[in-house]
One Martini backbone bead per residue (centre of mass of N, CA, C, O) as a GRO file, in nm:
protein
  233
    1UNK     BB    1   9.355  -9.493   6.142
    2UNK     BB    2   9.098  -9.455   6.328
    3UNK     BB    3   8.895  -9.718   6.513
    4UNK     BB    4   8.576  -9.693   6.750
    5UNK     BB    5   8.430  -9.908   6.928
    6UNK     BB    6   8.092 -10.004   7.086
    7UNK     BB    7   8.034 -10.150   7.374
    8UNK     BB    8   7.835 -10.428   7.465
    9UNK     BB    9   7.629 -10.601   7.668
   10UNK     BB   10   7.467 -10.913   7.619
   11UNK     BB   11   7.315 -10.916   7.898
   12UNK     BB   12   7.234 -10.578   7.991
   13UNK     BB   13   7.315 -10.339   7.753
   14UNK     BB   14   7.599 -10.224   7.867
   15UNK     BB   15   7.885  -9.979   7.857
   16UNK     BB   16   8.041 -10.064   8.094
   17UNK     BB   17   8.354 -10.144   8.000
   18UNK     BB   18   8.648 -10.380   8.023
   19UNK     BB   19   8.911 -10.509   8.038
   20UNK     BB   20   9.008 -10.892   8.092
   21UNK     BB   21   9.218 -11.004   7.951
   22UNK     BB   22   9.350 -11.296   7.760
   23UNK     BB   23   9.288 -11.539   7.567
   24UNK     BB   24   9.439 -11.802   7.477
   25UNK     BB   25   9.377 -11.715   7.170
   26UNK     BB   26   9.429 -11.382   7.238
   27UNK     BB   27   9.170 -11.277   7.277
   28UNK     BB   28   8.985 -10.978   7.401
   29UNK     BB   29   8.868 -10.944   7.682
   30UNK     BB   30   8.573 -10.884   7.875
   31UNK     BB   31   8.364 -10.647   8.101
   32UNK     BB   32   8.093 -10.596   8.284
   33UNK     BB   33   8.024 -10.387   8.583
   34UNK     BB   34   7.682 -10.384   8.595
   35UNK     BB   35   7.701 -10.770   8.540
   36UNK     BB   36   7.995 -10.924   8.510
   37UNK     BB   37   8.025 -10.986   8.236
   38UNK     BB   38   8.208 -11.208   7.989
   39UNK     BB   39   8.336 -11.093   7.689
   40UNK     BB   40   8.343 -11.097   7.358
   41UNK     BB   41   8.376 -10.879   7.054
   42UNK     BB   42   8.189 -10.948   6.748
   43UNK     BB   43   8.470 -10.889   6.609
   44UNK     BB   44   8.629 -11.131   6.697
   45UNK     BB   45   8.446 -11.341   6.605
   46UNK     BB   46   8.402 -11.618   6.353
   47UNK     BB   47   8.096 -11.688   6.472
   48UNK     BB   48   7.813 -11.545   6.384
   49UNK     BB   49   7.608 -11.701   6.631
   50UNK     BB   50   7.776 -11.531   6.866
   51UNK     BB   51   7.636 -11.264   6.814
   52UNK     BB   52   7.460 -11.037   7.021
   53UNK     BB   53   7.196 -11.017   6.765
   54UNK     BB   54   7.130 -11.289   6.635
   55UNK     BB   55   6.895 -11.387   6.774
   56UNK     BB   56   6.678 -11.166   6.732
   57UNK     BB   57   6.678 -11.233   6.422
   58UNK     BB   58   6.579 -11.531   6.436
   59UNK     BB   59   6.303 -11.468   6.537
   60UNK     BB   60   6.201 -11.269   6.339
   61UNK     BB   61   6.253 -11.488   6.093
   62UNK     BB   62   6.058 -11.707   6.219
   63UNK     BB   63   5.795 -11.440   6.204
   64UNK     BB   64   5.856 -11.433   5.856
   65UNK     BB   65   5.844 -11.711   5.716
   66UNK     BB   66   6.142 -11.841   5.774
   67UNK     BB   67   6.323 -12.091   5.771
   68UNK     BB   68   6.556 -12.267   5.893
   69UNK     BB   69   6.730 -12.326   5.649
   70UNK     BB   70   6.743 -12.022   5.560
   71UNK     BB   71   6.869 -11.882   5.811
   72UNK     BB   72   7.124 -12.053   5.795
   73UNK     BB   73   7.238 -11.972   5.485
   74UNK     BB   74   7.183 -11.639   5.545
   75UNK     BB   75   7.337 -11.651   5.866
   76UNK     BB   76   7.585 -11.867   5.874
   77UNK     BB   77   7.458 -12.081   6.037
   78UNK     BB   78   7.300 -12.370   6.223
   79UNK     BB   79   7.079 -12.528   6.275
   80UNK     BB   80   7.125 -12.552   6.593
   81UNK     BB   81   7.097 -12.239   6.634
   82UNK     BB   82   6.823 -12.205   6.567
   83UNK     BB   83   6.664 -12.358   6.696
   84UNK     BB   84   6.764 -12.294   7.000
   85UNK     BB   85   6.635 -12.037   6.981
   86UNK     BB   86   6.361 -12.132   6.960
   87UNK     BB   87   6.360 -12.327   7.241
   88UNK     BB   88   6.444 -12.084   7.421
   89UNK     BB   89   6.218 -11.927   7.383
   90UNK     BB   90   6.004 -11.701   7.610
   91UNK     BB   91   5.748 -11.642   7.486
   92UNK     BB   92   5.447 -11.462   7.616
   93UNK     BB   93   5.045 -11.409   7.644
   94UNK     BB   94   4.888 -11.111   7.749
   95UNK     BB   95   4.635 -10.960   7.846
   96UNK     BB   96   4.514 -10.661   7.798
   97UNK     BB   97   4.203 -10.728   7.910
   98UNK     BB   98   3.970 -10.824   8.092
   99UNK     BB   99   3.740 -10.743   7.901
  100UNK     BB  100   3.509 -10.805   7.601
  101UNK     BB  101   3.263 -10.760   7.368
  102UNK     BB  102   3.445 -10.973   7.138
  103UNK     BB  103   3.488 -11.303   7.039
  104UNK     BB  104   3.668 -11.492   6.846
  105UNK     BB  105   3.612 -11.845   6.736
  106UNK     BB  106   3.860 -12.108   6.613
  107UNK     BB  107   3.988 -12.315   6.366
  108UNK     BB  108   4.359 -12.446   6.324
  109UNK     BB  109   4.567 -12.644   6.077
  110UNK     BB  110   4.785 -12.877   6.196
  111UNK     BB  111   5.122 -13.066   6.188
  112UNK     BB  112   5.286 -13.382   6.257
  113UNK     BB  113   5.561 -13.481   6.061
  114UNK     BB  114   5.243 -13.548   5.937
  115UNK     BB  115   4.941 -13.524   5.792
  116UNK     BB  116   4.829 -13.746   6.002
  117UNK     BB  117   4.925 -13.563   6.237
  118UNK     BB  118   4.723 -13.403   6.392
  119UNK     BB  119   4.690 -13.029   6.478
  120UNK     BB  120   4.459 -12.808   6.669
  121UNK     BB  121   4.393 -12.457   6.683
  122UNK     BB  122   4.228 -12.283   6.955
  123UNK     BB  123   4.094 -11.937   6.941
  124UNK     BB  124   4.129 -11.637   7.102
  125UNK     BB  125   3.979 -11.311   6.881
  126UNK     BB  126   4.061 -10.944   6.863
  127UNK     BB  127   3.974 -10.756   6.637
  128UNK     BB  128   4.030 -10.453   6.734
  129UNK     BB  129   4.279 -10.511   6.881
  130UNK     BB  130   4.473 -10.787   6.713
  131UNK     BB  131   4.413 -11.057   6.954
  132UNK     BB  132   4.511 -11.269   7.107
  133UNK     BB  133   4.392 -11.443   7.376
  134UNK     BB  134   4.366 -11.773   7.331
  135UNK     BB  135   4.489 -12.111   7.353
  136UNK     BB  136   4.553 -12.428   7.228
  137UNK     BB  137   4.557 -12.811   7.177
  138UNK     BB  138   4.439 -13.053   6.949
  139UNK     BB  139   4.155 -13.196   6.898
  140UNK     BB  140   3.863 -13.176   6.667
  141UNK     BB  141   3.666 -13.125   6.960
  142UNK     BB  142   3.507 -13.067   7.251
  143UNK     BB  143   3.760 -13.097   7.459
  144UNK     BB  144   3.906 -12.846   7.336
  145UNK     BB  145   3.676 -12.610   7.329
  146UNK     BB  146   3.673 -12.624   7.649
  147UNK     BB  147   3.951 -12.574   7.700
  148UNK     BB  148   3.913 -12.273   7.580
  149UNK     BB  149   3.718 -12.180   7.779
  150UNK     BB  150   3.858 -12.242   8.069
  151UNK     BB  151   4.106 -12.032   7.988
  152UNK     BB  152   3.913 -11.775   7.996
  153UNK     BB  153   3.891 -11.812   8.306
  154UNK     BB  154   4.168 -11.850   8.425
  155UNK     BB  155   4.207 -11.549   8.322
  156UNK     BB  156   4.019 -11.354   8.413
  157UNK     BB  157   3.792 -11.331   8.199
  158UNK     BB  158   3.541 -11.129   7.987
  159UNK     BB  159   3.226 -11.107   7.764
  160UNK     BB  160   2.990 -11.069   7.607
  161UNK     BB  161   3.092 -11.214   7.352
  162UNK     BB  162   3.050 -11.519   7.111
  163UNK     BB  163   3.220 -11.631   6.809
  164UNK     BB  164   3.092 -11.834   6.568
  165UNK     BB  165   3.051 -12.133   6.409
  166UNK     BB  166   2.873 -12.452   6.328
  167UNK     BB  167   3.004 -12.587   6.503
  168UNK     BB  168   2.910 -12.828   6.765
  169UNK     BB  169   3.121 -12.778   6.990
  170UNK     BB  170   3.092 -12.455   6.986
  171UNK     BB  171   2.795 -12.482   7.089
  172UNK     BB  172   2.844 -12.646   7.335
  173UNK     BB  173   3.054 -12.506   7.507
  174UNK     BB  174   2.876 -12.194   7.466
  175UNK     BB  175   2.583 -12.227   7.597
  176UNK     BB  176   2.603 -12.017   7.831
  177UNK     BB  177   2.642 -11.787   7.629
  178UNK     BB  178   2.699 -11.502   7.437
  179UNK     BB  179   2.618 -11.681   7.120
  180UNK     BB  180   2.723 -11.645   6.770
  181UNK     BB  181   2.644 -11.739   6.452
  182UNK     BB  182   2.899 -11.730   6.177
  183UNK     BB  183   3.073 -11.591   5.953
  184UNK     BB  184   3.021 -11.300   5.959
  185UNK     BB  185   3.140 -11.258   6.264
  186UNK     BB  186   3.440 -11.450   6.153
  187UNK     BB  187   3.654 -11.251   5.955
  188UNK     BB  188   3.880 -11.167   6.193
  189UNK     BB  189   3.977 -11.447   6.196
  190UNK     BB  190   4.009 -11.540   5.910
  191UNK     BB  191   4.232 -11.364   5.856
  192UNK     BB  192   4.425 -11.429   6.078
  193UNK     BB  193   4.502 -11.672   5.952
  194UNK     BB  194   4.633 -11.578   5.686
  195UNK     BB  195   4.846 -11.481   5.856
  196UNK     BB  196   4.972 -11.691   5.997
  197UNK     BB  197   5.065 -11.835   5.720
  198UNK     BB  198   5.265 -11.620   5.688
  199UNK     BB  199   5.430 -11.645   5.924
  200UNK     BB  200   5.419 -11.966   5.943
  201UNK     BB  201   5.616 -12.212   5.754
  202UNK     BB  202   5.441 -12.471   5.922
  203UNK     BB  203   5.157 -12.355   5.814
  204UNK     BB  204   5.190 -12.351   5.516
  205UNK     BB  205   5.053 -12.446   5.239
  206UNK     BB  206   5.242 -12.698   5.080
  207UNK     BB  207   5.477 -12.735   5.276
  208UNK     BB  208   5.828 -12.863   5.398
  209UNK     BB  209   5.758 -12.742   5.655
  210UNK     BB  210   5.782 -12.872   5.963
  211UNK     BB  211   5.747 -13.057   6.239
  212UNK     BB  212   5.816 -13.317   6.469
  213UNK     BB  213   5.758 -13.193   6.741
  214UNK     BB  214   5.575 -13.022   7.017
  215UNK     BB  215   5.753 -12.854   7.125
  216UNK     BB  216   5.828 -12.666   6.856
  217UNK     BB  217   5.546 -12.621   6.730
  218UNK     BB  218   5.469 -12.431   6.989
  219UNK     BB  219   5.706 -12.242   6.959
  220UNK     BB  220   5.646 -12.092   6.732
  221UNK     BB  221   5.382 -11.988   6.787
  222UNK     BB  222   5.443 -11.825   7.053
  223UNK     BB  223   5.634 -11.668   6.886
  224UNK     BB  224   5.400 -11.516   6.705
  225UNK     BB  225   5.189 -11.418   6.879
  226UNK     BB  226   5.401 -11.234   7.006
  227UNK     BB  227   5.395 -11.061   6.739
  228UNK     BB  228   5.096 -10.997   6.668
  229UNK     BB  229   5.051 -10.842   6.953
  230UNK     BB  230   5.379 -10.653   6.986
  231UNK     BB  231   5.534 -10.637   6.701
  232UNK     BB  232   5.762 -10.813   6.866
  233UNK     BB  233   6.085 -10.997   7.006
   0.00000   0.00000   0.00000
């Protein structure tokens, strides 16, 4: 029985590849022509973690609410592994509009290495059309809040409107704004929050799973955001 195999090249998902001589290990090595990309086969590989679609899989599964260690035991491969993907992601969120009619701005609660290391996020959102729109990072006061208004002008965003809750620093932040205060107003983002908890694992209240570093701490978020914003990873 003829069995035939369709190699993609990992680099740059082209079809013209030919062989290009046999590795040390006896093993068949390829190359693509059309970015000279050289590489092994994936029915050839012994682990895992060096298959060609496994990167986006692992960033999928960090952003369907899966931890770090859950991901290396389903998909047979090293927690450094995971990290790695992790930490080497580089997805970030562009506005998708210059003007928005209503920004709803609030605060979420996450954490580094323990409970007593608070850190917080401070983010706006566009309920209709569930955009992240810019964040932020730091302490639960107004240098944070200020922070992100600051970054909504960097970004050269304008909109008619912006919804808070009734926090003292977002008063004051969005002071020369058409700011309006209360509940009623930021529903779309408190959904959005309890989806963000779903969505990131060491978000979930009362999980095991946290972040030691800001520097993961952060790419996970970003890379969530990104999956919230694009649909994909």
């Amino acid at each position: 029985m003829k069995i035939e195999i369709t190699l993609k090249c990992p680099n740059c998902a082209g079809t013209d590849i030919v062989k290009n001589g046999i590795k040390k290990s006896e093993i068949q090595n390829y190359i693509c022509k059309t970015c000279n990309r050289q590489f092994i086969g994936d029915h050839a590989l012994t682990y895992k973690g060096c298959h060609s679609g496994q990167y986006q899989k692992i960033e999928l599964m960090l952003v369907r609410n899966v931890g770090i260690r859950d991901i290396a035991e389903i998909e047979n491969v090293s927690t450094s592994t995971v990290l790695s993907v992790l930490t080497k992601s580089d997805k970030t969120i562009t506005p998708k509009q210059k003007h928005y009619d209503i920004l709803e701005v609030d605060e979420f609660w996450t954490y580094i290495s323990k409970k007593d290391t608070k850190l917080w996020l401070i983010y706006a959102y566009h309920r209709t059309s569930g955009e992240i729109v810019a964040w932020v990072f730091g302490k639960r006061d107004y240098k944070t809040a200020k922070k992100l208004r600051d970054k909504i002008t960097q970004l050269g965003l304008t909109f008619s409107t912006i919804a808070t809750d009734s926090w003292d620093s977002f008063i004051k932040a969005f002071k020369s704004d058409n700011h309006i205060i209360g509940k009623k107003y930021t529903i779309g983002i408190e959904g959005n929050n309890c989806r963000l908890r779903h969505r990131i694992r060491r978000a979930v209240r009362k999980t095991c799973c946290f972040s030691k570093i800001m520097f993961n701490h952060i790419k996970a978020f970003r890379l969530a955001f990104f999956y919230i914003n694009y649909g994909h990873v």
